Coordinates of N, CA and C in Angstrom, one line a residue:
X1255 N 43.4 156.0 -10.2 CA 43.9 154.4 -10.1 C 42.6 154.0 -9.6
X1256 N 42.2 154.8 -8.5 CA 40.8 154.1 -7.7 C 39.9 153.8 -8.7
X1257 N 39.8 155.0 -9.7 CA 38.5 154.8 -10.7 C 38.8 153.5 -11.8
X1258 N 40.5 153.5 -11.9 CA 40.5 152.4 -12.9 C 40.2 150.7 -12.4
X1259 N 40.4 150.9 -10.8 CA 40.2 149.4 -10.0 C 38.7 149.3 -10.0
X1260 N 37.9 150.5 -9.9 CA 36.7 150.3 -9.7 C 36.2 149.8 -10.9
X1261 N 36.4 150.2 -12.0 CA 36.1 150.0 -13.5 C 36.5 148.2 -13.8
X1262 N 37.6 148.1 -13.3 CA 38.0 146.6 -13.6 C 37.1 145.6 -12.8
X1263 N 36.8 146.1 -11.6 CA 36.0 144.9 -10.8 C 34.6 145.1 -11.1
X1264 N 33.9 146.2 -11.6 CA 32.8 146.1 -12.2 C 32.9 145.3 -13.6
X1265 N 33.7 145.5 -14.5 CA 33.8 145.0 -15.6 C 33.7 143.0 -15.3
X1266 N 34.8 143.0 -14.4 CA 34.9 141.5 -14.0 C 33.8 141.0 -13.7
X1267 N 32.9 141.8 -12.8 CA 31.8 140.9 -12.1 C 30.8 141.0 -13.4
X1268 N 30.5 141.2 -14.5 CA 29.7 141.3 -15.4 C 30.5 140.3 -16.3
X1269 N 31.6 140.0 -16.7 CA 31.8 138.9 -17.2 C 32.1 137.6 -16.5
X1270 N 32.1 137.8 -15.2 CA 31.6 136.4 -14.2 C 30.3 136.2 -14.5
X1271 N 29.6 136.8 -14.6 CA 28.2 136.7 -14.3 C 27.6 136.2 -15.6
X1272 N 28.7 136.8 -17.0 CA 28.1 135.9 -18.3 C 28.5 134.7 -18.1
X1273 N 29.5 134.2 -17.8 CA 30.0 133.0 -17.7 C 29.6 132.0 -16.9
X1274 N 28.9 132.5 -15.7 CA 28.1 131.5 -14.8 C 26.8 131.5 -15.2
X1275 N 26.3 132.5 -15.9 CA 24.8 132.0 -16.7 C 24.9 130.9 -17.6
X1276 N 26.1 131.0 -18.4 CA 26.2 129.7 -19.5 C 26.2 128.6 -18.7
X1277 N 27.1 128.5 -17.3 CA 27.2 127.3 -16.5 C 25.8 126.9 -16.4
X1278 N 25.1 127.6 -15.5 CA 23.8 127.2 -14.9 C 22.7 127.1 -15.9
X1279 N 22.9 127.5 -17.2 CA 21.9 127.3 -18.3 C 22.2 125.9 -19.1
X1280 N 23.5 125.2 -18.5 CA 23.9 124.0 -19.2 C 24.4 123.2 -18.0
X1281 N 23.7 122.8 -17.1 CA 24.0 122.0 -15.7 C 24.7 120.7 -16.2
X1282 N 24.6 120.3 -17.6 CA 25.2 119.0 -17.7 C 26.8 119.1 -17.8
X1283 N 27.0 120.2 -17.7 CA 28.5 120.5 -17.8 C 29.1 119.9 -16.5
X1284 N 28.4 120.2 -15.3 CA 29.0 120.0 -13.9 C 28.5 118.6 -13.7
X1285 N 27.4 118.0 -14.1 CA 27.0 116.8 -14.0 C 28.1 115.6 -14.6
X1286 N 28.2 116.1 -16.0 CA 29.5 115.4 -16.7 C 30.8 115.3 -15.8
X1287 N 31.2 116.3 -15.4 CA 32.4 116.7 -14.8 C 32.4 115.5 -13.4
X1288 N 31.1 115.7 -12.6 CA 31.4 114.9 -11.4 C 30.7 113.5 -11.6
X1289 N 30.3 112.9 -12.7 CA 29.9 111.6 -12.9 C 31.0 110.7 -12.8
X1290 N 31.9 111.1 -13.8 CA 33.1 110.1 -14.0 C 33.9 109.8 -12.7
X1291 N 34.4 110.8 -11.8 CA 35.0 110.8 -10.8 C 34.3 110.0 -9.6
X1292 N 33.0 110.1 -9.6 CA 31.9 109.5 -8.5 C 32.1 108.0 -9.3
X1293 N 31.8 107.8 -10.4 CA 32.0 106.3 -10.8 C 33.2 105.6 -10.4
X1294 N 34.4 106.4 -10.5 CA 35.5 105.7 -10.0 C 35.6 105.4 -8.7
X1295 N 34.9 106.2 -7.9 CA 34.9 106.0 -6.1 C 33.9 105.3 -5.7
X1296 N 33.1 104.9 -6.5 CA 32.3 103.6 -6.3 C 32.8 102.4 -7.0
X1297 N 33.3 102.6 -7.9 CA 34.1 101.3 -8.4 C 35.4 100.8 -7.6
X1298 N 36.0 101.8 -7.3 CA 37.2 101.2 -6.4 C 37.0 100.9 -4.8
X1299 N 35.8 101.7 -4.4 CA 35.4 101.3 -3.0 C 34.6 100.0 -2.8
X1300 N 33.9 99.8 -3.8 CA 33.0 98.7 -3.4 C 33.2 97.5 -4.3
X1301 N 34.3 97.6 -5.2 CA 34.3 96.5 -6.0 C 36.0 96.2 -5.8
X1302 N 36.8 97.1 -5.8 CA 38.1 96.6 -5.5 C 39.1 97.3 -4.3
X1303 N 37.9 97.7 -3.7 CA 38.5 98.3 -2.2 C 38.8 97.2 -1.2
X1304 N 38.1 95.9 -1.1 CA 38.7 95.0 -0.3 C 39.8 94.3 -0.5
X1305 N 40.2 94.4 -1.9 CA 41.4 93.7 -2.4 C 42.6 94.7 -2.3
X1306 N 42.6 96.0 -1.9 CA 43.6 97.0 -1.7 C 44.0 97.2 -0.5
X1307 N 45.4 96.8 -0.3 CA 46.0 97.0 0.8 C 46.4 98.5 0.8
X1308 N 45.8 99.4 2.1 CA 46.4 100.9 2.1 C 46.8 101.4 3.5
X1309 N 46.3 100.2 4.6 CA 47.0 100.5 6.1 C 45.6 101.1 6.4
X1310 N 44.5 101.4 6.0 CA 43.6 102.1 6.5 C 42.3 101.3 6.5
X1311 N 41.4 101.6 7.4 CA 40.3 100.8 7.5 C 39.1 101.3 6.6
X1312 N 39.1 102.4 6.5 CA 38.2 103.3 5.6 C 38.8 103.7 4.2
X1313 N 38.6 102.9 3.2 CA 39.2 103.2 1.8 C 38.8 104.4 1.3
X1314 N 37.4 104.7 1.4 CA 36.9 105.9 0.8 C 37.8 107.1 1.5
X1315 N 38.3 107.1 2.6 CA 38.9 108.2 3.1 C 40.2 108.4 2.5
X1316 N 40.8 107.4 2.3 CA 42.2 107.2 1.6 C 41.9 107.6 0.2
X1317 N 40.8 107.2 -0.5 CA 40.5 107.5 -1.8 C 40.1 108.8 -2.4
X1318 N 39.5 109.7 -1.4 CA 38.8 110.9 -1.9 C 39.6 111.9 -2.3
X1319 N 40.7 112.3 -1.8 CA 41.7 113.5 -2.0 C 42.0 113.2 -3.9
X1320 N 42.3 112.0 -4.1 CA 42.6 111.9 -5.4 C 41.4 112.0 -6.3
X1321 N 40.2 111.5 -6.0 CA 39.1 111.8 -6.5 C 38.9 113.0 -6.9
X1322 N 39.0 114.1 -5.8 CA 38.8 115.6 -5.8 C 39.8 116.0 -7.1
X1323 N 41.0 115.5 -7.3 CA 41.8 116.2 -8.0 C 41.3 115.8 -9.6
X1324 N 41.1 114.5 -9.8 CA 40.5 113.9 -11.0 C 39.1 114.7 -11.4
X1325 N 38.5 115.1 -10.6 CA 37.2 116.0 -10.9 C 37.7 117.2 -11.4
X1326 N 38.7 117.8 -10.5 CA 39.4 119.0 -11.2 C 39.8 119.2 -12.4
X1327 N 40.5 118.0 -12.6 CA 41.5 118.0 -13.8 C 40.3 117.9 -15.1
X1328 N 39.5 117.1 -15.0 CA 38.2 117.0 -15.9 C 37.2 118.4 -16.0
X1329 N 37.3 119.1 -15.1 CA 36.4 120.1 -14.9 C 37.2 121.4 -16.1
X1330 N 38.3 121.5 -15.9 CA 39.0 122.4 -16.5 C 39.0 122.5 -17.9
X1331 N 39.0 121.2 -18.4 CA 38.6 121.1 -19.9 C 37.6 121.8 -20.5
X1332 N 36.8 122.0 -19.8 CA 35.3 122.7 -20.2 C 35.9 124.1 -20.3
X1333 N 36.8 124.9 -19.4 CA 37.2 126.0 -19.3 C 37.8 126.5 -20.8
X1334 N 39.0 125.2 -21.0 CA 39.5 125.5 -22.6 C 38.2 125.7 -23.8
X1335 N 37.3 124.7 -23.4 CA 36.2 124.6 -24.5 C 35.5 125.9 -24.8
X1336 N 35.2 126.6 -23.4 CA 34.6 127.8 -23.6 C 35.5 128.9 -24.1
X1337 N 36.6 129.0 -23.7 CA 37.7 130.1 -24.1 C 37.6 130.1 -25.6
X1338 N 38.0 128.5 -26.0 CA 38.0 128.3 -27.7 C 36.7 128.9 -28.5
X1339 N 35.6 128.5 -28.0 CA 34.5 129.1 -28.3 C 34.2 130.4 -28.5
X1340 N 34.6 131.3 -27.4 CA 34.7 132.6 -27.8 C 35.5 133.2 -28.6
X1341 N 36.6 132.6 -28.6 CA 37.6 133.0 -29.7 C 36.8 132.8 -31.1
X1342 N 36.6 131.9 -31.2 CA 36.2 131.3 -32.9 C 34.9 132.1 -33.0
X1343 N 33.9 132.6 -32.2 CA 32.8 133.2 -32.4 C 32.9 134.7 -32.4
X1344 N 34.5 135.2 -32.4 CA 34.7 136.3 -32.2 C 34.1 137.4 -31.1
X1345 N 33.8 136.6 -29.9 CA 33.3 137.4 -28.7 C 34.6 138.2 -28.3
X1346 N 35.7 137.9 -28.4 CA 36.8 138.7 -27.7 C 36.7 140.1 -28.6
X1347 N 36.9 140.0 -29.6 CA 36.7 141.3 -30.5 C 35.5 142.2 -30.4
X1348 N 34.4 141.6 -30.1 CA 33.2 142.3 -29.8 C 33.3 143.2 -28.4
X1349 N 33.9 142.5 -27.5 CA 33.8 143.0 -26.0 C 35.0 144.1 -26.0
X1350 N 36.2 143.6 -26.7 CA 37.2 144.5 -26.9 C 37.0 146.0 -27.8
X1351 N 35.8 145.9 -28.4 CA 35.5 147.1 -29.1 C 35.0 148.1 -28.1
X1352 N 34.3 147.5 -27.0 CA 33.7 148.3 -26.2 C 34.6 148.7 -24.9
X1353 N 34.3 149.9 -24.0 CA 35.1 150.5 -23.0 C 35.2 149.6 -22.0
X1354 N 35.9 148.5 -21.8 CA 36.0 147.8 -20.9 C 37.4 147.3 -20.6
X1355 N 37.8 146.7 -19.5 CA 39.0 146.4 -19.3 C 39.4 145.0 -19.9
X1356 N 40.3 144.9 -20.8 CA 40.6 143.8 -21.6 C 40.8 142.4 -20.7
X1357 N 41.5 142.4 -19.9 CA 41.8 141.4 -19.2 C 40.6 140.8 -18.4
X1358 N 39.5 141.5 -18.1 CA 38.4 141.0 -17.6 C 37.5 139.6 -18.3
X1359 N 37.6 139.9 -19.5 CA 37.1 138.6 -20.2 C 37.7 137.2 -19.8
X1360 N 39.1 137.5 -19.8 CA 40.1 136.0 -19.6 C 39.5 135.9 -18.2
X1361 N 39.7 137.0 -17.5 CA 39.6 136.5 -15.8 C 37.9 135.9 -15.3
X1362 N 37.3 136.5 -16.1 CA 36.1 135.8 -16.2 C 35.8 134.5 -16.3
X1363 N 36.3 133.9 -17.3 CA 36.5 132.5 -17.5 C 37.4 131.4 -16.2
X1364 N 38.3 132.4 -15.6 CA 39.4 131.8 -14.9 C 38.3 131.6 -13.4
X1365 N 37.8 132.8 -13.1 CA 36.7 132.5 -11.9 C 35.6 131.6 -11.9
X1366 N 35.0 131.6 -13.2 CA 34.0 130.8 -13.5 C 34.5 129.1 -13.2
X1367 N 35.7 128.9 -13.5 CA 36.6 127.6 -13.4 C 36.4 127.3 -12.0
X1368 N 36.9 128.4 -11.4 CA 37.0 128.2 -9.6 C 35.6 128.1 -9.3
X1369 N 34.6 128.5 -9.4 CA 33.3 128.3 -8.9 C 32.8 126.9 -9.3
X1370 N 32.5 126.7 -10.7 CA 32.3 125.4 -11.1 C 32.9 124.4 -10.5
X1371 N 34.0 124.3 -10.5 CA 34.8 123.3 -9.9 C 34.7 122.9 -8.5
X1372 N 34.5 124.1 -7.7 CA 34.1 124.0 -6.2 C 32.9 123.4 -6.1
X1373 N 31.7 123.8 -6.9 CA 30.4 122.9 -6.9 C 30.8 121.6 -7.1
X1374 N 31.4 121.1 -7.9 CA 31.8 119.5 -8.4 C 32.4 119.1 -7.1
X1375 N 33.6 119.9 -6.5 CA 34.0 119.2 -5.3 C 32.9 119.1 -4.1
X1376 N 32.2 120.0 -3.9 CA 31.2 119.6 -2.9 C 30.4 118.5 -3.0
X1377 N 29.9 118.4 -4.1 CA 29.0 117.1 -4.7 C 29.6 115.9 -4.3
X1378 N 31.0 116.0 -4.7 CA 31.5 114.7 -4.7 C 31.8 114.4 -3.2
X1379 N 32.1 115.2 -2.2 CA 32.3 115.3 -1.1 C 31.0 114.8 -0.2
X1380 N 29.8 115.3 -0.7 CA 28.5 114.8 -0.3 C 28.2 113.3 -0.6
X1381 N 28.7 112.9 -1.8 CA 28.5 111.6 -2.0 C 29.5 110.5 -1.3
X1382 N 30.5 110.9 -0.8 CA 31.8 110.6 -0.5 C 31.1 110.3 1.2
X1383 N 30.5 111.2 1.7 CA 30.2 111.0 3.2 C 28.8 109.8 3.1
X1384 N 28.0 110.1 2.0 CA 27.0 109.1 1.8 C 27.5 107.6 1.8
X1385 N 28.8 107.3 1.3 CA 29.5 106.1 1.2 C 30.5 105.7 2.3
X1386 N 30.4 106.8 3.4 CA 31.1 106.6 4.8 C 32.4 107.2 5.0
X1387 N 32.7 108.3 4.3 CA 33.8 109.4 4.3 C 33.6 109.7 5.8
X1388 N 34.5 109.9 6.6 CA 34.4 110.7 7.9 C 36.0 111.2 8.0
X1389 N 35.9 112.6 8.7 CA 37.2 113.2 8.7 C 37.2 113.9 10.2
X1390 N 38.2 113.6 10.8 CA 38.5 114.3 12.2 C 39.0 115.8 12.0
X1391 N 39.1 116.4 10.9 CA 39.8 117.6 10.6 C 38.9 118.7 11.3
X1392 N 39.6 119.8 11.8 CA 39.0 120.8 12.3 C 39.0 122.0 11.2
X1393 N 38.5 123.0 11.6 CA 38.1 124.2 10.6 C 39.3 124.6 9.6
X1394 N 40.3 124.8 10.5 CA 41.4 125.0 9.8 C 42.1 124.4 8.8
X1395 N 42.1 122.9 9.4 CA 42.5 122.1 8.4 C 41.6 121.9 6.9
X1396 N 40.3 122.2 7.1 CA 39.5 122.2 6.0 C 39.7 123.3 5.1
X1397 N 40.1 124.3 5.8 CA 40.2 125.5 5.0 C 41.6 125.4 4.3
X1398 N 42.5 124.8 4.9 CA 43.9 124.2 4.3 C 43.6 123.4 3.1
X1399 N 42.8 122.7 3.0 CA 42.3 121.8 2.0 C 41.5 122.7 0.9
X1400 N 40.7 123.4 1.4 CA 40.0 124.5 0.4 C 41.1 125.2 -0.3
X1401 N 42.0 125.8 0.3 CA 43.2 126.5 -0.1 C 43.8 125.8 -1.3
X1402 N 44.5 124.7 -1.1 CA 45.2 124.0 -1.8 C 44.4 123.6 -2.8
X1403 N 43.1 123.1 -2.8 CA 42.1 122.7 -4.0 C 42.0 123.9 -5.1
X1404 N 41.6 124.9 -4.5 CA 41.5 126.5 -4.9 C 43.0 126.4 -6.1
X1405 N 44.1 126.5 -5.1 CA 45.2 126.8 -6.1 C 45.4 125.9 -7.2
X1406 N 45.2 124.5 -6.8 CA 45.5 123.6 -8.0 C 44.5 123.7 -8.9
X1407 N 43.0 124.3 -8.9 CA 42.3 124.4 -9.8 C 42.7 125.8 -10.5
X1408 N 43.4 126.8 -10.0 CA 43.7 128.0 -10.5 C 44.7 127.7 -11.4
X1409 N 45.7 126.9 -10.8 CA 46.9 126.4 -11.4 C 46.5 126.0 -12.9
X1410 N 45.6 124.5 -13.0 CA 45.6 123.9 -14.0 C 44.4 125.1 -15.0
X1411 N 43.7 125.8 -14.6 CA 42.7 126.7 -15.3 C 43.6 127.4 -16.3
X1412 N 44.9 128.0 -15.6 CA 45.6 128.9 -16.8 C 46.3 128.1 -17.7
X1413 N 46.7 126.7 -17.3 CA 47.0 125.6 -18.4 C 46.0 125.7 -19.6
X1414 N 44.8 125.4 -19.0 CA 43.5 125.2 -19.8 C 43.5 126.5 -20.7
X1415 N 43.6 127.8 -20.2 CA 43.5 129.0 -21.0 C 44.6 129.1 -22.1
X1416 N 45.9 128.6 -21.7 CA 46.7 128.3 -23.2 C 46.1 127.5 -23.8
X1417 N 45.4 126.4 -24.0 CA 45.1 125.5 -24.6 C 43.8 126.1 -25.4
X1418 N 42.7 126.8 -24.8 CA 41.8 127.4 -25.2 C 42.0 128.7 -26.3
X1419 N 43.2 129.3 -26.0 CA 43.4 130.6 -26.7 C 44.3 129.9 -28.1
X1420 N 45.0 128.9 -27.9 CA 46.0 128.8 -29.0 C 45.4 127.4 -29.9
X1421 N 44.5 126.7 -29.6 CA 44.1 125.4 -30.2 C 43.5 126.0 -31.4
X1422 N 43.5 124.9 -32.5 CA 42.8 125.1 -33.9 C 41.4 124.3 -34.0
X1423 N 41.4 123.4 -33.0 CA 40.0 122.6 -33.0 C 39.6 122.5 -31.6
X1424 N 38.2 122.1 -31.5 CA 37.5 121.8 -30.2 C 38.5 120.7 -29.6
X1425 N 38.7 119.6 -30.5 CA 39.3 118.4 -29.9 C 40.5 119.0 -29.3
X1426 N 41.2 119.7 -29.8 CA 43.1 120.3 -29.5 C 42.4 121.0 -28.3
X1427 N 41.4 121.8 -28.2 CA 41.5 122.6 -26.9 C 41.1 121.8 -25.6
X1428 N 40.5 120.6 -25.7 CA 40.2 120.0 -24.7 C 41.2 118.6 -24.3
X1429 N 41.8 118.2 -25.4 CA 43.1 117.3 -25.4 C 44.0 117.2 -24.4
X1430 N 44.6 118.6 -24.0 CA 45.2 118.7 -23.2 C 45.1 118.2 -21.7
X1431 N 43.6 118.1 -21.5 CA 43.6 117.7 -20.1 C 43.8 116.0 -19.8
X1432 N 43.6 115.2 -20.9 CA 43.8 113.9 -20.7 C 45.0 113.2 -20.1
X1433 N 46.2 113.8 -20.4 CA 47.3 113.6 -19.5 C 47.2 114.1 -18.1
X1434 N 46.6 115.1 -17.8 CA 46.6 115.6 -16.7 C 45.5 114.5 -15.7
X1435 N 44.5 114.2 -16.5 CA 43.3 113.2 -15.7 C 44.1 112.2 -15.5
X1436 N 45.2 111.4 -16.2 CA 45.8 110.4 -16.1 C 47.1 110.5 -14.9
X1437 N 47.4 111.4 -14.7 CA 48.3 111.4 -13.7 C 48.1 110.7 -12.1
X1438 N 46.8 111.0 -11.5 CA 46.4 110.4 -10.5 C 46.6 109.1 -10.5
X1439 N 46.6 108.2 -11.7 CA 46.6 106.7 -11.6 C 47.6 106.5 -11.3
X1440 N 48.7 107.3 -11.6 CA 50.2 107.0 -11.3 C 50.6 107.9 -10.1
X1441 N 49.9 107.6 -9.0 CA 50.3 108.3 -7.8 C 49.9 107.6 -6.8
X1442 N 49.8 108.3 -5.6 CA 49.4 107.6 -4.2 C 47.9 107.5 -4.2
X1443 N 47.2 108.1 -5.3 CA 45.4 108.3 -5.3 C 45.0 106.8 -4.8
X1444 N 45.2 105.9 -5.3 CA 44.7 104.7 -5.5 C 45.2 103.6 -4.5
X1445 N 46.6 103.7 -4.5 CA 47.5 102.6 -3.8 C 48.6 103.3 -3.3
X1446 N 49.2 102.8 -2.1 CA 50.6 103.3 -1.7 C 51.4 103.3 -3.0
X1447 N 52.3 104.3 -3.1 CA 53.4 104.4 -4.2 C 54.2 103.3 -3.9
X1448 N 54.5 102.8 -2.6 CA 55.6 101.4 -1.9 C 55.0 100.1 -3.0
X1449 N 54.1 100.0 -3.3 CA 53.5 98.9 -3.7 C 53.8 98.9 -5.4
X1450 N 54.3 100.1 -5.9 CA 54.6 99.8 -7.3 C 56.0 99.6 -7.7
X1451 N 56.2 99.0 -8.8 CA 57.5 99.0 -9.5 C 58.5 99.9 -9.2
X1452 N 59.9 99.9 -9.0 CA 60.9 100.7 -9.0 C 60.8 102.0 -9.6
X1453 N 60.7 101.7 -11.1 CA 60.6 102.6 -12.1 C 59.0 103.6 -12.1
X1454 N 58.3 103.0 -11.7 CA 56.9 103.6 -11.5 C 57.0 104.5 -10.3
X1455 N 57.2 103.7 -9.4 CA 57.5 104.5 -7.9 C 58.2 105.6 -7.9
X1456 N 59.4 105.6 -8.6 CA 60.2 106.9 -8.7 C 59.4 108.0 -9.4
X1457 N 58.6 107.9 -10.4 CA 58.0 108.7 -11.0 C 56.6 109.2 -10.3
X1458 N 56.0 108.2 -9.6 CA 54.9 108.5 -8.5 C 55.4 109.5 -7.8
X1459 N 56.2 109.0 -7.1 CA 57.0 110.1 -5.8 C 57.2 111.5 -6.0
X1460 N 57.7 111.6 -7.3 CA 58.3 113.1 -7.6 C 57.3 113.8 -8.9
X1461 N 55.9 113.5 -8.9 CA 55.0 114.3 -9.6 C 54.1 114.8 -8.7
X1462 N 53.6 116.0 -9.3 CA 52.8 117.1 -8.3 C 51.6 116.3 -7.6
X1463 N 50.9 115.3 -8.1 CA 49.6 114.7 -7.7 C 50.0 113.8 -6.1
X1464 N 51.0 113.2 -6.2 CA 51.3 112.6 -4.9 C 51.4 113.5 -3.8
X1465 N 51.9 114.5 -4.1 CA 52.4 115.2 -2.9 C 51.0 116.0 -2.5
X1466 N 50.2 116.6 -3.7 CA 48.9 117.2 -3.3 C 48.0 116.3 -2.4
X1467 N 48.0 115.0 -2.8 CA 46.9 114.0 -2.6 C 47.5 113.5 -1.0
X1468 N 48.5 113.4 -0.8 CA 49.1 113.2 0.6 C 48.9 114.3 1.7
X1469 N 49.3 115.5 1.2 CA 48.8 116.6 1.8 C 47.6 116.7 2.4
X1470 N 46.6 116.9 1.6 CA 45.2 116.8 1.7 C 44.6 115.4 2.6
X1471 N 45.1 114.3 2.1 CA 45.0 113.0 3.0 C 45.3 113.4 4.6
X1472 N 46.4 113.9 4.8 CA 46.8 113.9 6.0 C 45.9 115.0 6.9
X1473 N 45.7 116.2 6.0 CA 45.1 117.3 6.7 C 43.8 116.9 7.1
X1474 N 42.9 115.7 6.2 CA 41.4 115.5 6.4 C 41.2 114.3 7.5
X1475 N 42.6 113.7 7.8 CA 42.7 112.7 9.0 C 43.3 113.0 10.4
X1476 N 43.7 114.5 10.1 CA 44.1 114.8 11.4 C 45.6 114.6 11.6
X1477 N 46.2 114.0 10.8 CA 47.5 113.6 11.0 C 48.6 114.5 10.7
X1478 N 50.0 114.6 10.8 CA 50.9 115.6 10.9 C 51.1 115.6 9.0
X1479 N 51.3 116.8 8.6 CA 51.3 116.9 7.3 C 52.7 116.8 6.8
X1480 N 53.7 117.3 7.6 CA 55.2 117.0 7.0 C 55.5 118.1 6.1
X1481 N 56.4 117.6 5.0 CA 57.0 118.4 3.9 C 56.0 118.4 2.6
X1482 N 55.0 117.5 2.9 CA 54.0 117.5 1.6 C 53.4 118.8 1.3
X1483 N 52.7 119.3 2.2 CA 52.0 120.4 2.0 C 52.8 121.6 1.6
X1484 N 54.2 121.9 1.7 CA 55.2 122.7 1.1 C 55.7 122.0 -0.2
X1485 N 55.6 120.9 -0.5 CA 56.1 120.3 -1.9 C 54.8 120.8 -2.9
X1486 N 53.6 120.5 -2.2 CA 52.4 120.5 -2.8 C 52.1 122.0 -3.5
X1487 N 52.4 123.0 -2.3 CA 52.1 124.4 -2.9 C 53.4 124.7 -3.6
X1488 N 54.8 124.3 -3.6 CA 55.6 124.5 -4.6 C 55.1 124.4 -5.9
X1489 N 54.5 122.8 -6.0 CA 54.1 122.4 -7.3 C 53.0 123.4 -8.1
X1490 N 52.2 123.8 -7.2 CA 50.9 124.6 -7.5 C 51.1 125.9 -7.9
X1491 N 52.0 126.5 -7.0 CA 52.4 127.9 -7.4 C 53.5 127.9 -8.6
X1492 N 54.4 126.9 -8.8 CA 55.3 126.8 -9.8 C 54.2 127.0 -11.3
X1493 N 53.6 125.8 -11.2 CA 52.6 125.6 -12.4 C 51.8 126.8 -12.7
X1494 N 51.2 127.6 -11.5 CA 50.5 128.8 -11.9 C 51.2 129.8 -12.4
X1495 N 52.3 129.9 -12.1 CA 53.2 131.3 -12.6 C 53.5 130.9 -14.1
X1496 N 54.3 129.7 -14.0 CA 54.6 129.5 -15.8 C 53.2 129.4 -16.3
X1497 N 52.3 128.8 -16.2 CA 51.1 128.7 -16.9 C 50.3 130.5 -17.1
X1498 N 50.4 131.1 -16.1 CA 49.7 132.2 -16.1 C 50.6 133.6 -17.2
X1499 N 52.2 133.4 -17.3 CA 53.1 133.9 -17.9 C 52.9 133.5 -19.4
X1500 N 52.6 132.4 -19.9 CA 52.4 132.0 -21.2 C 51.2 132.3 -21.8
X1501 N 49.9 132.2 -20.8 CA 48.8 132.4 -21.0 C 48.4 133.8 -21.3
X1502 N 49.1 134.8 -20.9 CA 49.1 136.1 -21.1 C 49.7 136.6 -22.3
X1503 N 50.7 135.8 -22.7 CA 51.5 136.0 -23.8 C 50.4 135.7 -25.3
X1504 N 49.8 134.4 -25.0 CA 49.1 134.0 -26.2 C 47.8 135.0 -26.1
X1505 N 47.2 135.4 -24.7 CA 46.1 136.3 -24.8 C 46.2 137.8 -25.4
X1506 N 47.6 138.3 -25.2 CA 48.0 139.8 -25.9 C 48.0 139.3 -27.2
X1507 N 48.6 138.1 -28.0 CA 48.5 138.1 -29.2 C 47.3 137.9 -29.8
X1508 N 46.3 137.5 -29.4 CA 44.9 137.1 -29.7 C 44.1 138.5 -29.8
X1509 N 44.5 139.6 -28.8 CA 43.9 140.7 -29.0 C 44.7 141.7 -29.4

């Protein structure tokens, strides 16, 4: 058992290193992922921010949590693309003909998604600081924010794995991310949900992005989180478990 674990983690480090080298050789991936959320942040803060009533003096503080989710939703489309490319090029078959743990190739892509999206999140937070973002959160609150974002990334990455393994075309592999990117626009990311029409408000209040945004916003501002954090965690864990189950089923059919 110990020997099997040792081989699994050594194989996983090789697969992670392979995927990360692809990322660093093509930094335009991270740049592309960060440009759109940063553009949204600049647009809404400096163009629309003065006309939007959120009950806060610093609109970038209000906006940042949702922008981070948009960046992650954009980033996971590249995970699906990289998986689709490996499948089409027969990379899976080549590695599976070698004496390595079969699941490590898939987990390598998953961990790469976590690392690359973390880089994007850090870049966006640095830009937000330049724009005036300030937080009174302590270390534990920041760790909680990091945990929520990592769990959200992991959940969406397994959704991306399903698309990447089962898609018939490059467009199909990445198209699944469009509805996910759109969800923050029908949430409390840009404006309070109370200002929305009743039927839009009902949807916005009962979809995962709103609870995640509200939990992160409260943590960063040093306010009581309430039930939002538990609802956010329930959404993330629920999506993660369901997506993982179906991703592994598709993966096993592939291999």
